[in-house]
Coordinates of C-alpha atoms and ligand atoms in Angstrom, one line a residue:
M1 CA -23.2 -13.2 8.3
S2 CA -21.9 -11.0 5.8
K3 CA -18.0 -10.1 6.4
V4 CA -15.3 -7.3 5.0
I5 CA -11.7 -9.2 4.6
L6 CA -9.0 -7.5 3.6
I7 CA -6.3 -10.0 2.2
T8 CA -2.4 -8.9 1.6
G9 CA -1.2 -10.6 -1.7
G10 CA -4.6 -11.6 -2.3
S11 CA -4.5 -11.5 -6.0
R12 CA -2.2 -14.7 -6.6
G13 CA -1.7 -18.3 -4.8
I14 CA -3.1 -18.8 -1.4
G15 CA -3.8 -15.5 -1.0
R16 CA -6.1 -15.7 -4.0
A17 CA -7.9 -19.2 -3.0
A18 CA -8.8 -17.6 0.0
A19 CA -10.3 -14.7 -1.3
I20 CA -12.5 -16.7 -3.8
Q21 CA -13.4 -18.9 -1.1
A22 CA -14.5 -15.8 1.1
G23 CA -16.2 -14.3 -2.2
T24 CA -18.3 -17.6 -2.3
R25 CA -19.6 -17.0 1.1
G26 CA -21.1 -13.8 -0.1
W27 CA -18.4 -11.8 1.9
S28 CA -16.5 -8.3 0.5
V29 CA -13.0 -8.8 -0.2
A30 CA -10.4 -6.3 -0.6
V31 CA -7.7 -7.8 -2.8
N32 CA -4.1 -6.3 -2.2
Y33 CA -1.4 -6.8 -4.8
A34 CA 2.4 -5.5 -5.2
T35 CA 2.8 -5.4 -9.1
N36 CA 0.6 -7.4 -10.9
A37 CA -2.5 -5.6 -11.7
S38 CA -3.9 -8.4 -14.0
A39 CA -4.0 -10.8 -11.5
A40 CA -5.7 -8.6 -9.1
H41 CA -8.3 -7.7 -11.4
D42 CA -8.7 -11.2 -12.4
T43 CA -9.4 -12.4 -8.8
V44 CA -11.6 -10.0 -8.2
A45 CA -13.8 -10.9 -11.3
R46 CA -13.4 -14.4 -9.8
I47 CA -14.7 -13.4 -6.4
E48 CA -17.7 -11.3 -8.1
S49 CA -18.5 -14.4 -10.3
A50 CA -18.5 -16.5 -6.6
G51 CA -21.1 -14.2 -5.4
G52 CA -19.2 -11.7 -3.4
K53 CA -18.0 -7.9 -3.9
A54 CA -14.2 -7.4 -4.4
I55 CA -11.8 -4.6 -4.9
A56 CA -8.2 -4.5 -6.1
I57 CA -5.7 -2.3 -3.9
Q58 CA -2.0 -1.9 -4.9
A59 CA -0.1 -1.5 -1.8
D60 CA 3.3 -2.4 -1.1
V61 CA 3.2 -3.8 2.4
T62 CA 6.6 -2.9 3.3
D63 CA 5.4 1.1 3.0
E64 CA 3.8 2.1 5.8
S65 CA 1.6 4.9 4.3
A66 CA 0.4 2.3 1.7
V67 CA -0.7 0.0 4.3
I68 CA -2.7 2.7 6.2
A69 CA -4.1 3.9 2.6
M70 CA -4.8 -0.1 1.8
F71 CA -7.0 -0.4 5.1
D72 CA -8.7 3.2 4.5
A73 CA -9.5 2.2 0.9
T74 CA -11.0 -1.1 2.4
Q75 CA -13.4 0.6 4.8
A76 CA -14.1 3.4 2.6
A77 CA -15.4 0.5 0.1
F78 CA -17.1 -1.8 2.3
G79 CA -17.3 -0.4 6.1
P80 CA -15.3 -1.8 9.0
I81 CA -13.2 -4.4 8.8
D82 CA -14.2 -8.1 10.2
G83 CA -11.1 -9.9 9.0
F84 CA -7.4 -9.3 7.7
V85 CA -5.1 -11.9 6.4
N86 CA -1.4 -11.1 6.3
N87 CA -0.5 -13.2 3.4
A88 CA 1.8 -11.0 1.4
G89 CA 5.4 -13.1 1.5
I90 CA 8.4 -13.8 -0.5
V91 CA 10.9 -16.0 -0.9
A92 CA 14.7 -15.4 -2.7
P93 CA 16.3 -18.2 -4.7
G94 CA 17.7 -21.2 -2.5
A95 CA 21.4 -20.4 -0.9
A96 CA 23.4 -21.0 2.3
L97 CA 23.2 -18.1 4.7
A98 CA 27.3 -17.6 4.1
D99 CA 26.2 -16.8 0.5
M100 CA 23.2 -14.5 1.1
D101 CA 23.9 -10.7 0.7
L102 CA 22.4 -7.8 2.6
A103 CA 20.0 -6.7 -0.3
R104 CA 18.5 -10.2 0.0
L105 CA 18.1 -10.3 3.9
K106 CA 16.9 -6.9 4.2
R107 CA 13.9 -7.7 1.0
V108 CA 13.1 -10.9 2.9
F109 CA 12.7 -9.7 6.4
D110 CA 11.3 -6.5 5.3
T111 CA 8.6 -8.1 3.0
N112 CA 7.7 -11.2 5.5
V113 CA 8.3 -9.5 9.0
L114 CA 8.1 -5.7 8.7
G115 CA 5.1 -5.7 6.2
A116 CA 3.1 -8.6 8.5
Y117 CA 3.8 -6.6 11.8
L118 CA 2.4 -3.2 9.9
G119 CA -0.5 -5.0 8.6
A120 CA -1.2 -6.6 12.1
R121 CA -0.7 -3.4 13.8
E122 CA -3.1 -1.4 11.5
A123 CA -5.6 -4.2 11.8
A124 CA -5.6 -3.9 15.7
R125 CA -6.0 -0.3 15.5
R126 CA -9.0 -0.6 13.8
M127 CA -10.6 -4.2 14.9
S128 CA -9.9 -3.4 18.8
V129 CA -13.2 -2.8 20.6
T130 CA -11.7 0.0 22.9
R131 CA -10.3 1.7 19.9
G132 CA -14.0 1.8 18.2
G133 CA -13.6 -1.3 16.3
K134 CA -15.9 -4.4 16.4
G135 CA -13.4 -7.2 16.7
G136 CA -12.7 -9.8 14.3
S137 CA -10.2 -12.0 13.1
I138 CA -6.7 -11.7 11.8
V139 CA -5.0 -14.7 9.9
N140 CA -1.2 -14.6 9.6
L141 CA 0.7 -16.8 7.2
S142 CA 3.5 -18.7 8.5
S143 CA 5.1 -21.7 7.1
A144 CA 6.3 -25.4 7.9
A145 CA 10.1 -23.7 7.3
A146 CA 9.4 -22.2 10.7
R147 CA 9.9 -25.1 12.6
L148 CA 12.1 -26.9 9.7
G149 CA 14.6 -24.5 9.6
A150 CA 14.9 -24.6 5.6
P151 CA 18.8 -25.3 5.5
N152 CA 20.9 -24.3 2.3
E153 CA 17.9 -23.1 1.2
Y154 CA 16.0 -20.3 2.8
V155 CA 16.8 -19.7 6.7
D156 CA 16.0 -16.3 6.2
Y157 CA 12.7 -17.1 5.1
A158 CA 12.2 -19.6 8.0
G159 CA 13.5 -17.2 10.2
S160 CA 11.0 -14.8 8.7
K161 CA 8.1 -17.3 9.6
G162 CA 9.4 -17.8 13.0
A163 CA 8.8 -14.0 13.8
I164 CA 5.2 -14.7 12.6
D165 CA 4.5 -17.7 14.5
T166 CA 5.8 -15.3 17.7
L167 CA 3.6 -12.5 16.5
T168 CA 0.4 -15.0 16.7
I169 CA 1.1 -16.0 20.1
G170 CA 1.7 -12.4 21.5
L171 CA -0.8 -10.8 19.5
S172 CA -3.6 -13.3 20.2
K173 CA -3.0 -12.4 23.9
E174 CA -2.9 -8.7 23.4
L175 CA -6.2 -8.6 21.4
G176 CA -8.2 -11.3 22.9
P177 CA -9.6 -8.9 25.2
Q178 CA -10.2 -6.7 22.6
G179 CA -12.6 -9.4 20.6
V180 CA -10.2 -10.0 18.2
R181 CA -8.9 -13.4 17.6
V182 CA -5.2 -14.0 16.1
N183 CA -4.5 -17.5 14.7
A184 CA -1.5 -18.4 12.1
I185 CA -1.6 -21.1 9.2
R186 CA 1.8 -23.0 8.6
P187 CA 1.5 -24.2 5.1
G188 CA 4.1 -26.8 4.0
L189 CA 4.3 -27.8 0.2
I190 CA 1.8 -25.9 -1.6
D191 CA 1.6 -25.7 -5.5
T192 CA 1.8 -22.1 -6.3
E193 CA 4.2 -19.7 -8.0
I194 CA 6.3 -18.7 -5.1
H195 CA 8.4 -21.4 -5.8
A196 CA 9.1 -20.5 -9.2
S197 CA 10.1 -17.0 -8.0
G198 CA 12.8 -19.1 -5.8
G199 CA 13.7 -20.4 -8.6
K200 CA 12.3 -23.8 -8.4
P201 CA 8.9 -24.0 -10.4
D202 CA 8.6 -27.9 -9.5
R203 CA 9.4 -27.3 -5.8
A204 CA 6.2 -28.4 -4.4
A205 CA 5.8 -31.3 -6.8
V206 CA 9.4 -32.8 -6.4
L207 CA 9.3 -32.6 -2.6
G208 CA 5.8 -33.2 -1.9
V209 CA 5.8 -36.8 -2.7
Q210 CA 8.1 -37.2 0.3
T211 CA 5.2 -36.0 2.5
P212 CA 2.8 -38.6 4.6
L213 CA 0.3 -37.8 2.3
G214 CA 2.2 -38.1 -0.6
R215 CA 1.8 -35.2 -3.1
P216 CA 1.9 -31.2 -2.4
G217 CA -1.1 -29.3 -1.0
S218 CA -3.3 -27.1 -3.1
A219 CA -3.9 -23.3 -2.5
D220 CA -7.5 -24.4 -2.1
E221 CA -6.5 -26.8 0.8
V222 CA -5.0 -23.8 2.7
G223 CA -8.0 -21.2 1.9
E224 CA -10.3 -23.2 3.4
A225 CA -8.5 -23.3 6.7
I226 CA -7.9 -19.3 6.6
V227 CA -11.7 -18.7 5.8
W228 CA -12.5 -21.1 8.3
L229 CA -10.6 -18.9 11.0
L230 CA -12.2 -15.7 9.6
S231 CA -15.3 -17.3 10.0
D232 CA -17.6 -17.5 13.2
A233 CA -17.3 -21.5 13.4
S234 CA -13.8 -20.8 15.0
S235 CA -15.1 -18.6 17.4
Y236 CA -13.2 -20.0 20.3
V237 CA -10.2 -20.3 18.5
T238 CA -7.1 -17.9 19.2
G239 CA -3.4 -18.3 19.4
A240 CA -3.5 -21.6 17.3
I241 CA -1.0 -22.3 14.6
I242 CA -2.6 -24.7 12.2
D243 CA -0.1 -27.0 10.3
V244 CA -1.6 -27.6 6.7
T245 CA 1.1 -29.5 5.4
G246 CA 0.2 -33.3 4.7
G247 CA 1.9 -34.3 7.7
R248 CA 5.2 -33.0 6.7
Ligands
NAP301 P1 2.8 -16.3 -4.3 O1 1.8 -17.3 -5.3 O2 4.0 -15.7 -4.8 O3 1.9 -15.0 -4.1 C1 2.5 -13.9 -3.4 C2 1.4 -12.8 -3.1 O4 2.1 -12.0 -2.4 C3 0.8 -12.0 -4.4 O5 -0.3 -11.5 -4.6 C4 2.0 -10.9 -4.5 O6 1.6 -9.6 -5.5 C5 1.8 -10.7 -2.9 N1 2.9 -9.8 -2.7 C6 4.5 -10.0 -2.6 N2 4.9 -9.0 -2.0 C7 4.6 -7.7 -2.0 C8 4.3 -6.7 -1.4 N3 5.5 -6.3 -0.7 N4 3.4 -6.1 -1.1 C9 2.0 -6.6 -1.3 N5 1.9 -7.8 -1.8 C10 2.9 -8.3 -2.2 O7 2.7 -17.0 -3.1 P2 1.8 -17.9 -2.0 O8 2.9 -19.3 -2.5 O9 0.5 -18.0 -2.2 O10 2.2 -17.5 -0.6 C11 1.3 -16.6 0.1 C12 1.8 -16.8 1.8 O11 2.0 -18.3 1.8 C13 3.1 -16.4 2.1 O12 3.4 -15.7 3.1 C14 4.3 -17.7 1.8 O13 5.2 -17.3 2.7 C15 3.1 -18.5 2.4 N6 3.7 -19.7 2.6 C16 3.3 -20.5 1.0 C17 3.7 -21.5 1.0 C18 4.0 -22.6 -0.4 O14 4.4 -23.6 -0.4 N7 3.5 -22.0 -1.5 C19 4.1 -22.6 1.9 C20 4.5 -21.9 3.2 C21 4.1 -20.5 3.3 P3 2.1 -9.6 -6.7 O15 1.7 -10.7 -7.6 O16 1.5 -8.2 -7.1 O17 3.6 -9.5 -6.7

């Protein structure tokens, strides 16, 4: 059955992989991005050539009115939303907590926590059956860092992802009776550009060899898990936090 999916940060990395896989199923995909319009338009073209319909929507997930407008634009283009992927996330350069300034902490928590909560709230408002929605699936992107802590690197990021795990547990209980499943994926060391934005472009390759599977993961391998959670194949799965970490 065709679905309407909105993916924050769907323009690059893990979000893009999930978006293209959703397109391969013939689903309609709204690809959100913050600043890189050309990556978003390239992703839209790939979704269309994979067989799906797609639009690109610029919105900073920390901006409440932009988040609301993003959901409105998705519904205007494709109709009611079946799935929401809370994927946009950032890291800052590796540092000990003692060396992190307020601006950095605010940026990380605003994007990864506030942005995810705003997106989940909007999805809950639109998908809950007692609010006129038709139910659906929310997939939150956490991280293995939530349980590893990322000492001397990103304890801010790790804590922001701990909040995503907690959101997933609580919201799955709130929204189960509303016909909405809520799950999270905890990726491990995945080969995307996020590591370059944290100052270590080869981080996944270098650390990936130490995982039990001996290599970093690909964005496509995480995308598979996301699309499965969006699909009806996972119809009895909610409140789950699934590690895609190569055993890390
Ligand atoms: P990425 O390659 O850096 O891509 C990030 C995406 O998020 C881009 O599409 C970016 O859009 C968008 N974005 C960033 N800030 C945004 C904002 N304020 N508003 C809207 N969109 C925003 O990241 P990734 O590696 O695919 O990571 C995706 C998710 O998986 C994140 O939540 C991350 O924490 C999580 N994760 C990743 C790994 C890993 O190893 N890669 C591991 C664990 C968890 P622009 O291009 O326009 O900036």
